[in-house]
Structure formats: structure tokens, C-alpha cells
């Protein structure tokens, strides 16, 4: 549970609550948030909860292999992004266009560019802003407005919990009831036990309580090696200097040129492109061409549980996702269809004018026919290592 209202050593916090009261309120909010998260009656179809797309037993990611989870009034409307895991988001900084690392983390004078925020394009900053999106999106839970959600909350078995926590008159104004729900959801999403337990084999290894296999160890080295995977450059694998556990993301916005997913309905229109940070879902940075094609680097914790990979779910195996890094530039024909004129195609999900935004650092940046940065065996090693990032590791009995 997130204990955020504790006022240091003093027993009384700003809100006039004692520390015990603040703790009890946080626990009650968390329990309420869990109920709301799992409540399908809060959708227009009556069949879709947050948990339908963010399945608790699958690291809060989908438990099916569909790239896009259908939703909406009839359960058949589709958006165009893969549902991410909701774990380890507590570490995402608020979105900023100019991110500087702290003095002791790295070079504090380097502008790392746009970083942070929630969703693939960072357009929401807190869990409660974010939760508005699926509750109201026509292709997700599809409520017409806040009032429609408030009516459903008033009829829910936990309506009295909401009154107890937010006041007896909370249902008098739809906006208040709606905010109560999104607040409870965001508190729930900060529950350490469920959302950031740091209970993977790799965490046990860092704590000296587990040994990685030889293959996993090779994978870790390749993952970090700047001339090989160089994965750790963006998916940080090392403890921060304050000793905090690695998040396997620096939350930076990067374009890596993931292939177009032709299974997405919106992509039937050849003029439609999901450009990430410059739109269309994110609207405040529209016209910033330098941000087109950028998506937030996801944490790789629990990545082995995913059934589709990247913002558009274009790949369905972890091995392919890793192999893409190794051979995007050396063998583009493996990933991209040919152009209409028969020439070799590349970066088919980003209009030509934005392709200068695509990252070309290792393992990228080679030429067709060059030796890839990773051999097939090395790709397997990295995949084996990524398997150590799944929470719930139980050391074998001695
Ligand atoms: C129909 C499937 C679906 C449902 C239902 C759904 N989500 Fe999501 N969720 C998604 C998708 C897709 C994204 C990525 C959206 C984007 O990048 O624009 C997402 C993103 C998120 C994120 C941000 C994750 C990140 O990596 O930054 C959070 C938090 C979240 N959802 C919470 C919720 C909550 C809370 C609910 C219920 C109120 C909910 N979701 C319902 C599909 C769904
Ligand atoms: C330059 C930064 C960068 C480097 C280096 C990098 N990644 Fe990524 N990674 C990203 C970004 C950004 C995304 C999301 C891209 C998208 O969906 O458009 C991503 C997505 C992924 C995903 C999909 C995760 C998911 O939830 O769908 C996997 C798997 C992955 N990376 C593994 C690796 C591995 C393995 C390496 C090293 C071989 C690596 N990455 C190197 C930035 C990077």
C-alpha cells in the first residue's frame, strides 16, 4: 500500500489526520481501487473492467495474443495500441520535454529529451488523469461522460465505501464521484505488493539470494555490452546510485521504427499513422515533427509474460522482438514489406519526412548484409536473461 500522507515524525499531518488515520485511509482507498479496477459494470457494455485488458495474474497486461484488445459498447471497437503492463509505473517521472539526470545518476548537463508520463506517448501524468481515458474512450469502457460513470458507481456494491471515504454528498455531483473513483484507482495502482514487488529472479540475484544460469549470465552481459545489445542504455539493468532497484527503463521517448501492424483496423487507411508523442492521441505536441514516431521506453520487467510486443503489438514472440534489434538494419526484408515499386522497404509505419528521428545507435546503425550485432545464439541468451525479470520467483529448495 502507498503511504503518502505521513507527516514525518509528527503524529498529526497537514490534513489533520493522525498517522494511523492516514494509513487506514490509504488502505481503504487501495481496497476500493481494487474493487473498481475489477468491476465490469463500469463499462457501457457491462462486460469490460480495467482488469479485462490489464489482467492481474499476467502482470496487469493482456492474457491473450490479440495485439489490440477490443472494447466499446458492443465489445468490438478497437483502438490502435497494445495494452501495457501496469507494473513498475510508480518509477515513471512526470512527462517533460527536457529530462536531466540527477547529479549523481549521470551527467546532469545532458538534455535527454522528452521523457516520462503515462501511456505510450506520456500524455497523462498521474494515475487519476490516466484512468479517465479508458473509462470514457469509445473503444475501451465507452461511458458517454462522467455522469454515466457516477450513476454506475452509485449503484455498485461498494457505493457506501465511496461515501465513507469521500463524503456523504459525493454522489450529488457526478464530477466528485468520478474523481473519487479515479483517485482510488491511482492509489491502488501504487500498491507495492501488487504493482512493484521486485520479486524476480534477477532481484534475488542482485540481493545475493539466487544464481543466474550460465546462459542467463551471458544474456545479462550481452544486454549491457555497448557494442552488442546495448539494451541497458535505455532499459537500465543496474541499481541506481542510491541503491534503488533497476526499472529496466529510463522512460525516455525513442523512435525505433517498429514495423506497421497490418492487423490493426485503423491501419487499413494507408494515410493513418500512430506517431506517438506528436499525435494523434497526444495533442499538445502536434506539429513538433522531431517527436513523430517516438514512444516511451517500456520497462522490461515481466516482459516474458507478454503475448505481443511494442506499442502496436506488431510482434508476437519475445525472440522476434529481440531479433528485430539485431537485424532491423542488416536484414530489413525480414521485418518490412517491399515498397510498391519492388524496392526493399523499411520503416513502413513512419512517413518518410520523420525517419530522421529513428534511433541508429547500437545495436542499430549497420548496413544491409553487415554482420548483425547479435548472433542467433546471443539473441537466445538475451531472451533467457529477460526470463529472469518475471516477478514471483521462488528459489529452488537447497
Ligand atoms: C480495452 C482495453 C483497456 C481497458 C479496458 C483499460 N485499459 Fe488501460 N491501457 C490500454 C491501452 C491500449 C493502453 C495504452 C494507451 C496509450 O498508450 O494510449 C493503456 C494504458 C494504461 C495505463 C498507462 C500504462 C503506461 O505504461 O503508462 C494505465 C495506468 C492504465 N491503462 C490503467 C487502466 C485503468 C485504471 C483502467 C480502468 C479504468 C484501464 N486501464 C482500462 C488498454 C485498456
Ligand atoms: C535507444 C533505446 C533502446 C534500446 C537501446 C533498446 N530499446 Fe527496447 N525499447 C525501446 C523503446 C522506445 C521501445 C518501445 C518502442 C515502440 O513500441 O515503438 C522498446 C521496446 C522493447 C520491447 C517490447 C516491450 C513491450 O512491452 O512491448 C522489448 C522486448 C525490448 N525493447 C527489448 C530490448 C532489447 C533486448 C534491447 C537490446 C538488444 C533493447 N530493447 C534496446 C528503447 C530501446
Tab-separated table of C-alpha atoms and ligand atoms in Angstrom:
chain	number	residue	atom	x	y	z
A	1	UNK	CA	0.000	0.000	0.000
A	2	UNK	CA	1.160	3.501	-0.763
A	3	UNK	CA	1.610	5.513	2.392
A	4	UNK	CA	1.799	9.041	1.080
A	5	UNK	CA	0.239	11.122	3.819
A	6	UNK	CA	2.691	10.534	6.612
A	7	UNK	CA	3.936	13.747	8.145
A	8	UNK	CA	7.429	12.741	9.214
A	9	UNK	CA	7.855	12.290	12.928
A	10	UNK	CA	4.869	14.399	13.867
A	11	UNK	CA	1.753	12.446	14.660
A	12	UNK	CA	-0.523	14.983	13.011
A	13	UNK	CA	-0.377	15.574	9.235
A	14	UNK	CA	-1.460	18.681	7.300
A	15	UNK	CA	-4.885	17.217	6.668
A	16	UNK	CA	-5.472	16.944	10.401
A	17	UNK	CA	-5.248	13.152	10.301
A	18	UNK	CA	-3.069	11.180	12.636
A	19	UNK	CA	-0.568	8.926	11.007
A	20	UNK	CA	-2.699	5.873	11.830
A	21	UNK	CA	-5.730	7.525	10.253
A	22	UNK	CA	-3.771	8.385	7.117
A	23	UNK	CA	-2.539	4.822	6.916
A	24	UNK	CA	-6.038	3.421	7.370
A	25	UNK	CA	-7.403	5.790	4.720
A	26	UNK	CA	-4.722	4.733	2.245
A	27	UNK	CA	-5.528	1.074	2.931
A	28	UNK	CA	-9.248	1.713	2.431
A	29	UNK	CA	-8.615	3.646	-0.800
A	30	UNK	CA	-6.442	0.840	-2.084
A	31	UNK	CA	-9.127	-1.753	-1.341
A	32	UNK	CA	-11.764	0.418	-3.028
A	33	UNK	CA	-9.482	0.950	-6.044
A	34	UNK	CA	-9.048	-2.815	-6.391
A	35	UNK	CA	-12.830	-3.298	-6.486
A	36	UNK	CA	-13.278	-0.569	-9.086
A	37	UNK	CA	-10.428	-1.993	-11.166
A	38	UNK	CA	-12.200	-5.350	-11.370
A	39	UNK	CA	-15.760	-4.028	-11.833
A	40	UNK	CA	-17.118	-4.744	-15.329
A	41	UNK	CA	-20.372	-2.913	-14.541
A	42	UNK	CA	-18.445	0.343	-15.015
A	43	UNK	CA	-18.326	-0.148	-18.802
A	44	UNK	CA	-21.029	0.660	-21.352
A	45	UNK	CA	-21.131	-2.994	-22.419
A	46	UNK	CA	-21.287	-4.187	-18.807
A	47	UNK	CA	-18.631	-6.753	-19.630
A	48	UNK	CA	-15.341	-4.856	-19.527
A	49	UNK	CA	-13.277	-3.885	-16.478
A	50	UNK	CA	-9.800	-2.412	-16.284
A	51	UNK	CA	-8.753	-5.966	-15.444
A	52	UNK	CA	-10.080	-7.233	-18.800
A	53	UNK	CA	-7.135	-5.615	-20.562
A	54	UNK	CA	-4.790	-5.402	-17.577
A	55	UNK	CA	-5.104	-8.931	-16.281
A	56	UNK	CA	-3.869	-9.050	-12.661
A	57	UNK	CA	-2.384	-12.545	-12.997
A	58	UNK	CA	-0.434	-11.559	-16.087
A	59	UNK	CA	1.475	-8.565	-14.698
A	60	UNK	CA	-1.595	-6.420	-15.470
A	61	UNK	CA	-1.133	-6.986	-19.198
A	62	UNK	CA	-3.500	-8.827	-21.570
A	63	UNK	CA	-3.661	-12.597	-21.191
A	64	UNK	CA	-4.491	-13.210	-24.850
A	65	UNK	CA	-2.442	-12.815	-28.016
A	66	UNK	CA	-4.529	-10.079	-29.637
A	67	UNK	CA	-2.375	-7.042	-30.399
A	68	UNK	CA	-5.314	-4.738	-29.705
A	69	UNK	CA	-7.910	-5.518	-27.051
A	70	UNK	CA	-11.401	-4.832	-28.397
A	71	UNK	CA	-13.860	-2.852	-26.265
A	72	UNK	CA	-16.617	-0.292	-26.614
A	73	UNK	CA	-20.399	-0.537	-26.375
A	74	UNK	CA	-20.587	-3.795	-28.323
A	75	UNK	CA	-17.180	-5.145	-27.310
A	76	UNK	CA	-15.976	-4.863	-30.908
A	77	UNK	CA	-14.409	-1.414	-31.183
A	78	UNK	CA	-10.648	-1.251	-31.470
A	79	UNK	CA	-8.042	1.369	-30.773
A	80	UNK	CA	-4.564	1.050	-32.172
A	81	UNK	CA	-2.248	0.417	-29.237
A	82	UNK	CA	-1.209	-2.630	-27.264
A	83	UNK	CA	-2.206	-2.594	-23.595
A	84	UNK	CA	0.959	-2.268	-21.495
A	85	UNK	CA	1.675	-3.949	-18.185
A	86	UNK	CA	0.769	-1.640	-15.294
A	87	UNK	CA	3.660	-2.769	-13.123
A	88	UNK	CA	6.596	-0.537	-12.152
A	89	UNK	CA	4.925	2.655	-13.360
A	90	UNK	CA	5.492	4.231	-9.944
A	91	UNK	CA	9.019	4.945	-11.185
A	92	UNK	CA	7.962	6.878	-14.306
A	93	UNK	CA	8.770	10.555	-13.858
A	94	UNK	CA	6.201	13.145	-14.896
A	95	UNK	CA	6.432	13.941	-18.589
A	96	UNK	CA	8.947	16.597	-19.554
A	97	UNK	CA	10.382	17.611	-22.919
A	98	UNK	CA	13.796	18.124	-21.366
A	99	UNK	CA	14.936	15.482	-18.943
A	100	UNK	CA	18.161	15.890	-16.980
A	101	UNK	CA	19.513	13.150	-14.786
A	102	UNK	CA	20.316	13.948	-11.188
A	103	UNK	CA	23.894	14.932	-10.401
A	104	UNK	CA	24.803	11.509	-9.026
A	105	UNK	CA	22.940	9.413	-11.630
A	106	UNK	CA	24.878	10.675	-14.601
A	107	UNK	CA	25.828	13.798	-16.481
A	108	UNK	CA	23.380	16.390	-15.188
A	109	UNK	CA	24.177	18.750	-18.083
A	110	UNK	CA	22.883	16.409	-20.799
A	111	UNK	CA	19.337	17.005	-22.060
A	112	UNK	CA	17.905	13.520	-22.537
A	113	UNK	CA	14.905	14.911	-24.406
A	114	UNK	CA	11.262	14.000	-23.879
A	115	UNK	CA	10.843	11.507	-21.056
A	116	UNK	CA	8.209	10.105	-18.748
A	117	UNK	CA	4.480	10.296	-18.256
A	118	UNK	CA	1.925	7.512	-18.526
A	119	UNK	CA	0.770	5.759	-21.734
A	120	UNK	CA	2.952	5.053	-24.755
A	121	UNK	CA	3.145	8.768	-25.546
A	122	UNK	CA	3.361	10.096	-21.993
A	123	UNK	CA	0.221	12.216	-22.290
A	124	UNK	CA	-1.098	11.559	-18.756
A	125	UNK	CA	0.936	12.312	-15.681
A	126	UNK	CA	-0.855	10.703	-12.785
A	127	UNK	CA	-2.882	7.541	-12.416
A	128	UNK	CA	-6.076	9.510	-11.871
A	129	UNK	CA	-5.635	11.574	-15.075
A	130	UNK	CA	-4.865	8.358	-16.894
A	131	UNK	CA	-7.898	6.442	-15.604
A	132	UNK	CA	-10.250	8.972	-17.248
A	133	UNK	CA	-9.044	7.804	-20.634
A	134	UNK	CA	-10.254	4.160	-20.619
A	135	UNK	CA	-13.442	4.960	-18.676
A	136	UNK	CA	-14.539	7.368	-21.418
A	137	UNK	CA	-12.769	6.119	-24.588
A	138	UNK	CA	-15.331	4.819	-27.126
A	139	UNK	CA	-13.137	1.798	-27.914
A	140	UNK	CA	-12.493	0.932	-24.267
A	141	UNK	CA	-15.076	1.219	-21.478
A	142	UNK	CA	-17.090	3.661	-23.591
A	143	UNK	CA	-19.026	5.647	-20.986
A	144	UNK	CA	-20.707	8.706	-22.518
A	145	UNK	CA	-19.492	11.069	-19.788
A	146	UNK	CA	-18.569	11.369	-16.125
A	147	UNK	CA	-22.238	11.293	-15.134
A	148	UNK	CA	-22.683	7.869	-16.743
A	149	UNK	CA	-19.798	6.537	-14.648
A	150	UNK	CA	-21.100	8.245	-11.495
A	151	UNK	CA	-24.508	6.558	-11.912
A	152	UNK	CA	-22.849	3.159	-12.136
A	153	UNK	CA	-20.680	3.881	-9.095
A	154	UNK	CA	-23.770	4.896	-7.090
A	155	UNK	CA	-25.336	1.525	-7.890
A	156	UNK	CA	-22.183	-0.508	-7.157
A	157	UNK	CA	-21.930	-2.747	-4.077
A	158	UNK	CA	-19.070	-0.534	-2.840
A	159	UNK	CA	-21.032	2.748	-3.088
A	160	UNK	CA	-21.029	3.067	0.699
A	161	UNK	CA	-17.229	2.746	0.769
A	162	UNK	CA	-17.064	5.696	-1.622
A	163	UNK	CA	-19.332	7.756	0.654
A	164	UNK	CA	-17.296	6.873	3.707
A	165	UNK	CA	-14.054	7.912	2.046
A	166	UNK	CA	-15.197	10.923	0.021
A	167	UNK	CA	-18.175	12.292	1.932
A	168	UNK	CA	-21.880	11.518	2.166
A	169	UNK	CA	-22.647	14.013	-0.628
A	170	UNK	CA	-20.128	12.544	-3.082
A	171	UNK	CA	-22.868	11.376	-5.442
A	172	UNK	CA	-24.561	14.795	-5.534
A	173	UNK	CA	-22.131	15.897	-8.246
A	174	UNK	CA	-21.069	13.420	-10.945
A	175	UNK	CA	-17.656	15.059	-11.167
A	176	UNK	CA	-16.948	14.352	-7.481
A	177	UNK	CA	-17.947	10.696	-7.750
A	178	UNK	CA	-15.902	10.280	-10.930
A	179	UNK	CA	-12.838	11.824	-9.275
A	180	UNK	CA	-13.309	9.608	-6.247
A	181	UNK	CA	-13.107	6.549	-8.500
A	182	UNK	CA	-10.017	7.693	-10.401
A	183	UNK	CA	-8.313	8.663	-7.126
A	184	UNK	CA	-8.981	5.216	-5.661
A	185	UNK	CA	-7.698	3.598	-8.867
A	186	UNK	CA	-4.478	5.577	-8.758
A	187	UNK	CA	-3.879	4.688	-5.105
A	188	UNK	CA	-4.495	1.021	-5.914
A	189	UNK	CA	-2.013	1.218	-8.808
A	190	UNK	CA	0.653	2.286	-6.335
A	191	UNK	CA	0.306	-0.764	-4.130
A	192	UNK	CA	3.859	-2.154	-3.842
A	193	UNK	CA	2.777	-5.733	-3.179
A	194	UNK	CA	0.803	-5.927	-6.396
A	195	UNK	CA	2.472	-3.380	-8.675
A	196	UNK	CA	6.146	-3.256	-7.746
A	197	UNK	CA	7.128	-6.238	-5.622
A	198	UNK	CA	10.674	-6.589	-7.052
A	199	UNK	CA	10.333	-10.339	-6.647
A	200	UNK	CA	12.035	-11.580	-9.816
A	201	UNK	CA	14.958	-13.960	-10.037
A	202	UNK	CA	17.091	-11.030	-11.140
A	203	UNK	CA	16.161	-9.124	-7.948
A	204	UNK	CA	17.096	-12.187	-5.915
A	205	UNK	CA	20.371	-12.335	-7.868
A	206	UNK	CA	21.127	-8.666	-7.114
A	207	UNK	CA	20.438	-9.343	-3.449
A	208	UNK	CA	22.806	-12.336	-3.481
A	209	UNK	CA	19.963	-14.811	-2.936
A	210	UNK	CA	19.993	-16.518	-6.350
A	211	UNK	CA	22.460	-17.501	-9.064
A	212	UNK	CA	21.806	-16.885	-12.733
A	213	UNK	CA	22.374	-19.838	-15.058
A	214	UNK	CA	25.354	-19.596	-17.417
A	215	UNK	CA	23.080	-18.688	-20.300
A	216	UNK	CA	21.210	-16.036	-18.283
A	217	UNK	CA	24.546	-14.591	-17.199
A	218	UNK	CA	25.758	-14.402	-20.806
A	219	UNK	CA	22.467	-12.758	-21.705
A	220	UNK	CA	22.910	-10.141	-18.984
A	221	UNK	CA	26.384	-9.308	-20.256
A	222	UNK	CA	25.196	-9.018	-23.870
A	223	UNK	CA	22.262	-6.924	-22.684
A	224	UNK	CA	24.619	-4.407	-21.137
A	225	UNK	CA	27.527	-4.598	-23.599
A	226	UNK	CA	27.541	-1.302	-25.528
A	227	UNK	CA	28.835	-2.957	-28.701
A	228	UNK	CA	26.414	-5.886	-28.512
A	229	UNK	CA	22.820	-5.480	-27.281
A	230	UNK	CA	23.376	-2.087	-25.686
A	231	UNK	CA	19.891	-2.684	-24.278
A	232	UNK	CA	20.830	-1.350	-20.855
A	233	UNK	CA	21.396	2.058	-22.391
A	234	UNK	CA	17.618	2.546	-22.441
A	235	UNK	CA	16.338	-0.427	-20.403
A	236	UNK	CA	18.523	0.188	-17.326
A	237	UNK	CA	19.604	-3.024	-15.626
A	238	UNK	CA	21.767	-1.652	-12.841
A	239	UNK	CA	20.848	-0.314	-9.445
A	240	UNK	CA	20.702	3.463	-9.220
A	241	UNK	CA	23.427	5.097	-7.164
A	242	UNK	CA	21.003	5.467	-4.237
A	243	UNK	CA	20.754	1.663	-4.263
A	244	UNK	CA	17.220	1.555	-5.654
A	245	UNK	CA	16.321	-1.393	-7.850
A	246	UNK	CA	16.675	-1.097	-11.642
A	247	UNK	CA	13.451	-0.373	-13.524
A	248	UNK	CA	14.598	-1.683	-16.930
A	249	UNK	CA	13.536	1.590	-18.479
A	250	UNK	CA	14.824	5.130	-18.449
A	251	UNK	CA	11.294	6.166	-19.534
A	252	UNK	CA	12.778	8.065	-22.485
A	253	UNK	CA	10.794	8.683	-25.674
A	254	UNK	CA	12.547	6.995	-28.589
A	255	UNK	CA	11.733	6.046	-32.184
A	256	UNK	CA	12.959	2.588	-33.120
A	257	UNK	CA	10.925	2.139	-36.309
A	258	UNK	CA	8.718	-0.785	-35.309
A	259	UNK	CA	7.021	-2.319	-38.399
A	260	UNK	CA	3.422	-1.386	-39.179
A	261	UNK	CA	0.923	-3.843	-37.764
A	262	UNK	CA	-1.456	-4.532	-40.618
A	263	UNK	CA	-3.847	-6.386	-38.316
A	264	UNK	CA	-4.873	-3.050	-36.763
A	265	UNK	CA	-8.130	-1.818	-38.310
A	266	UNK	CA	-7.093	1.846	-38.301
A	267	UNK	CA	-4.062	0.865	-40.407
A	268	UNK	CA	-6.320	-0.196	-43.295
A	269	UNK	CA	-6.166	3.507	-44.158
A	270	UNK	CA	-2.710	3.967	-45.704
A	271	UNK	CA	-2.768	7.612	-44.617
A	272	UNK	CA	-3.233	6.762	-40.940
A	273	UNK	CA	-0.163	6.720	-38.710
A	274	UNK	CA	0.163	6.457	-34.939
A	275	UNK	CA	3.011	8.934	-34.482
A	276	UNK	CA	3.261	8.656	-30.702
A	277	UNK	CA	4.453	11.814	-28.971
A	278	UNK	CA	3.388	14.137	-31.858
A	279	UNK	CA	-0.113	12.629	-32.114
A	280	UNK	CA	-2.850	11.793	-32.880
A	281	UNK	CA	-3.819	10.656	-29.344
A	282	UNK	CA	-1.483	13.165	-27.759
A	283	UNK	CA	-2.439	16.647	-28.936
A	284	UNK	CA	-0.268	19.170	-27.074
A	285	UNK	CA	2.881	18.461	-29.129
A	286	UNK	CA	1.192	18.266	-32.513
A	287	UNK	CA	3.367	19.893	-35.161
A	288	UNK	CA	6.583	19.009	-33.321
A	289	UNK	CA	7.947	16.940	-36.199
A	290	UNK	CA	11.012	15.999	-34.159
A	291	UNK	CA	8.750	13.967	-31.836
A	292	UNK	CA	6.956	11.959	-34.520
A	293	UNK	CA	7.494	8.227	-34.168
A	294	UNK	CA	8.667	8.448	-30.549
A	295	UNK	CA	7.175	6.140	-27.914
A	296	UNK	CA	8.030	5.748	-24.246
A	297	UNK	CA	10.584	3.048	-23.472
A	298	UNK	CA	8.682	0.331	-21.564
A	299	UNK	CA	10.092	-1.463	-18.558
A	300	UNK	CA	11.201	-4.980	-19.472
A	301	UNK	CA	10.210	-6.352	-16.077
A	302	UNK	CA	7.741	-9.211	-16.678
A	303	UNK	CA	8.243	-8.880	-20.427
A	304	UNK	CA	8.376	-12.670	-20.814
A	305	UNK	CA	4.687	-12.753	-19.814
A	306	UNK	CA	3.677	-10.538	-22.724
A	307	UNK	CA	1.974	-12.069	-25.722
A	308	UNK	CA	2.533	-9.125	-28.075
A	309	UNK	CA	5.374	-6.619	-28.184
A	310	UNK	CA	5.845	-2.908	-28.934
A	311	UNK	CA	3.272	-0.101	-28.967
A	312	UNK	CA	1.313	-1.625	-31.829
A	313	UNK	CA	1.724	-5.265	-30.825
A	314	UNK	CA	3.467	-5.885	-34.163
A	315	UNK	CA	5.377	-8.899	-32.841
A	316	UNK	CA	4.096	-11.958	-31.088
A	317	UNK	CA	7.248	-13.549	-29.713
A	318	UNK	CA	9.892	-12.193	-27.395
A	319	UNK	CA	12.581	-13.771	-29.522
A	320	UNK	CA	11.359	-11.829	-32.576
A	321	UNK	CA	11.305	-8.620	-30.541
A	322	UNK	CA	14.965	-9.123	-29.600
A	323	UNK	CA	15.942	-10.334	-33.083
A	324	UNK	CA	14.388	-7.154	-34.514
A	325	UNK	CA	17.033	-5.099	-32.719
A	326	UNK	CA	19.825	-7.265	-34.109
A	327	UNK	CA	18.683	-7.350	-37.740
A	328	UNK	CA	16.475	-4.297	-38.354
A	329	UNK	CA	19.275	-2.694	-40.374
A	330	UNK	CA	21.243	-5.715	-41.555
A	331	UNK	CA	18.231	-7.644	-42.900
A	332	UNK	CA	15.291	-5.219	-43.190
A	333	UNK	CA	13.472	-7.561	-45.596
A	334	UNK	CA	12.808	-9.823	-42.629
A	335	UNK	CA	10.720	-7.131	-40.931
A	336	UNK	CA	9.326	-4.798	-43.574
A	337	UNK	CA	7.358	-5.489	-46.754
A	338	UNK	CA	8.727	-4.322	-50.089
A	339	UNK	CA	7.755	-0.916	-51.431
A	340	UNK	CA	5.102	-0.773	-54.157
A	341	UNK	CA	7.863	-0.414	-56.793
A	342	UNK	CA	9.549	-3.608	-55.605
A	343	UNK	CA	12.488	-1.948	-53.850
A	344	UNK	CA	13.376	-3.020	-50.321
A	345	UNK	CA	11.161	-1.251	-47.790
A	346	UNK	CA	11.983	-0.028	-44.308
A	347	UNK	CA	10.214	1.876	-41.538
A	348	UNK	CA	6.802	1.359	-43.109
A	349	UNK	CA	4.954	2.786	-40.085
A	350	UNK	CA	6.537	6.228	-40.223
A	351	UNK	CA	6.203	8.714	-43.109
A	352	UNK	CA	9.496	9.446	-44.867
A	353	UNK	CA	9.766	13.001	-43.503
A	354	UNK	CA	10.049	11.778	-39.913
A	355	UNK	CA	12.536	8.962	-40.443
A	356	UNK	CA	15.477	11.071	-39.334
A	357	UNK	CA	14.012	10.688	-35.819
A	358	UNK	CA	14.757	6.962	-35.770
A	359	UNK	CA	17.483	5.787	-33.408
A	360	UNK	CA	20.610	4.410	-35.091
A	361	UNK	CA	22.842	3.667	-32.133
A	362	UNK	CA	23.998	0.076	-31.404
A	363	UNK	CA	22.598	-2.492	-31.847
A	364	UNK	CA	21.152	-0.492	-34.766
A	365	UNK	CA	23.084	1.514	-37.327
A	366	UNK	CA	24.530	-1.171	-39.619
A	367	UNK	CA	24.050	-1.724	-43.345
A	368	UNK	CA	22.150	-4.464	-45.197
A	369	UNK	CA	24.371	-7.519	-45.429
A	370	UNK	CA	26.565	-6.476	-42.484
A	371	UNK	CA	27.076	-8.910	-39.631
A	372	UNK	CA	24.311	-8.321	-37.042
A	373	UNK	CA	25.311	-7.017	-33.595
A	374	UNK	CA	23.977	-10.268	-32.070
A	375	UNK	CA	24.237	-13.842	-33.369
A	376	UNK	CA	21.249	-16.196	-33.120
A	377	UNK	CA	22.802	-17.806	-30.046
A	378	UNK	CA	23.325	-14.416	-28.427
A	379	UNK	CA	19.699	-13.490	-29.095
A	380	UNK	CA	18.687	-16.696	-27.289
A	381	UNK	CA	20.932	-15.717	-24.370
A	382	UNK	CA	19.258	-12.324	-24.040
A	383	UNK	CA	15.809	-13.937	-24.207
A	384	UNK	CA	16.881	-16.306	-21.422
A	385	UNK	CA	18.068	-13.358	-19.354
A	386	UNK	CA	14.784	-11.496	-19.895
A	387	UNK	CA	13.046	-14.533	-18.393
A	388	UNK	CA	14.701	-13.686	-15.067
A	389	UNK	CA	12.708	-10.433	-14.882
A	390	UNK	CA	9.386	-12.134	-14.136
A	391	UNK	CA	8.036	-11.446	-10.644
A	392	UNK	CA	7.187	-14.254	-8.242
A	393	UNK	CA	10.489	-16.143	-8.373
A	394	UNK	CA	10.709	-18.932	-5.825
A	395	UNK	CA	14.255	-20.141	-5.196
A	396	UNK	CA	14.567	-23.907	-5.553
A	397	UNK	CA	14.871	-25.708	-2.218
A	398	UNK	CA	18.556	-26.406	-1.427
B	1	LIG	C1	-9.826	-2.103	-23.879
B	1	LIG	C2	-8.604	-2.356	-23.116
B	1	LIG	C3	-8.295	-1.479	-21.924
B	1	LIG	C4	-9.076	-1.246	-20.811
B	1	LIG	C5	-10.483	-1.741	-20.534
B	1	LIG	C6	-8.283	-0.431	-19.935
B	1	LIG	N1	-7.054	-0.191	-20.495
B	1	LIG	FE1	-5.511	0.781	-19.594
B	1	LIG	N2	-4.494	0.730	-21.344
B	1	LIG	C7	-4.921	0.147	-22.511
B	1	LIG	C8	-4.077	0.572	-23.595
B	1	LIG	C9	-4.219	0.160	-25.065
B	1	LIG	C10	-3.109	1.447	-23.046
B	1	LIG	C11	-2.039	2.236	-23.801
B	1	LIG	C12	-2.730	3.536	-24.182
B	1	LIG	C13	-1.907	4.532	-24.924
B	1	LIG	O1	-0.687	4.430	-24.982
B	1	LIG	O2	-2.512	5.485	-25.439
B	1	LIG	C14	-3.397	1.517	-21.618
B	1	LIG	C15	-2.635	2.245	-20.709
B	1	LIG	C16	-2.896	2.304	-19.339
B	1	LIG	C17	-2.026	2.929	-18.365
B	1	LIG	C18	-0.684	3.572	-18.637
B	1	LIG	C19	0.361	2.498	-18.711
B	1	LIG	C20	1.740	3.008	-19.039
B	1	LIG	O3	2.592	2.195	-19.420
B	1	LIG	O4	1.999	4.203	-18.909
B	1	LIG	C21	-2.637	2.807	-17.144
B	1	LIG	C22	-2.131	3.288	-15.802
B	1	LIG	C23	-3.916	2.125	-17.384
B	1	LIG	N3	-4.012	1.821	-18.726
B	1	LIG	C24	-4.861	1.895	-16.416
B	1	LIG	C25	-6.168	1.471	-16.713
B	1	LIG	C26	-7.278	1.556	-15.786
B	1	LIG	C27	-7.208	2.088	-14.370
B	1	LIG	C28	-8.370	1.064	-16.437
B	1	LIG	C29	-9.801	1.007	-15.948
B	1	LIG	C30	-10.399	2.270	-15.555
B	1	LIG	C31	-7.919	0.660	-17.764
B	1	LIG	N4	-6.591	0.944	-17.904
B	1	LIG	C32	-8.726	0.039	-18.713
B	1	LIG	C33	-5.987	-0.725	-22.627
B	1	LIG	C34	-7.034	-0.784	-21.716
B	2	LIG	C1	17.604	3.542	-27.770
B	2	LIG	C2	16.802	2.996	-26.693
B	2	LIG	C3	16.564	1.496	-26.698
B	2	LIG	C4	17.489	0.489	-26.791
B	2	LIG	C5	18.995	0.613	-26.963
B	2	LIG	C6	16.760	-0.729	-26.668
B	2	LIG	N1	15.428	-0.482	-26.525
B	2	LIG	FE1	13.957	-1.855	-26.304
B	2	LIG	N2	12.553	-0.418	-26.435
B	2	LIG	C7	12.819	0.926	-26.592
B	2	LIG	C8	11.599	1.617	-26.931
B	2	LIG	C9	11.429	3.100	-27.171
B	2	LIG	C10	10.595	0.641	-27.012
B	2	LIG	C11	9.134	0.844	-27.431
B	2	LIG	C12	9.143	1.070	-28.945
B	2	LIG	C13	7.790	1.040	-29.605
B	2	LIG	O1	6.907	0.290	-29.209
B	2	LIG	O2	7.652	1.776	-30.606
B	2	LIG	C14	11.233	-0.630	-26.662
B	2	LIG	C15	10.559	-1.838	-26.569
B	2	LIG	C16	11.160	-3.052	-26.280
B	2	LIG	C17	10.464	-4.308	-26.138
B	2	LIG	C18	8.949	-4.505	-26.183
B	2	LIG	C19	8.389	-4.429	-24.770
B	2	LIG	C20	6.898	-4.360	-24.676
B	2	LIG	O3	6.394	-4.215	-23.555
B	2	LIG	O4	6.194	-4.427	-25.698
B	2	LIG	C21	11.410	-5.273	-25.892
B	2	LIG	C22	11.177	-6.758	-25.668
B	2	LIG	C23	12.694	-4.613	-25.891
B	2	LIG	N3	12.503	-3.268	-26.128
B	2	LIG	C24	13.901	-5.244	-25.683
B	2	LIG	C25	15.130	-4.651	-25.936
B	2	LIG	C26	16.375	-5.385	-26.018
B	2	LIG	C27	16.525	-6.870	-25.763
B	2	LIG	C28	17.330	-4.473	-26.358
B	2	LIG	C29	18.773	-4.750	-26.672
B	2	LIG	C30	19.005	-5.733	-27.730
B	2	LIG	C31	16.680	-3.172	-26.434
B	2	LIG	N4	15.366	-3.320	-26.185
B	2	LIG	C32	17.352	-1.992	-26.717
B	2	LIG	C33	14.053	1.539	-26.441
B	2	LIG	C34	15.257	0.866	-26.545
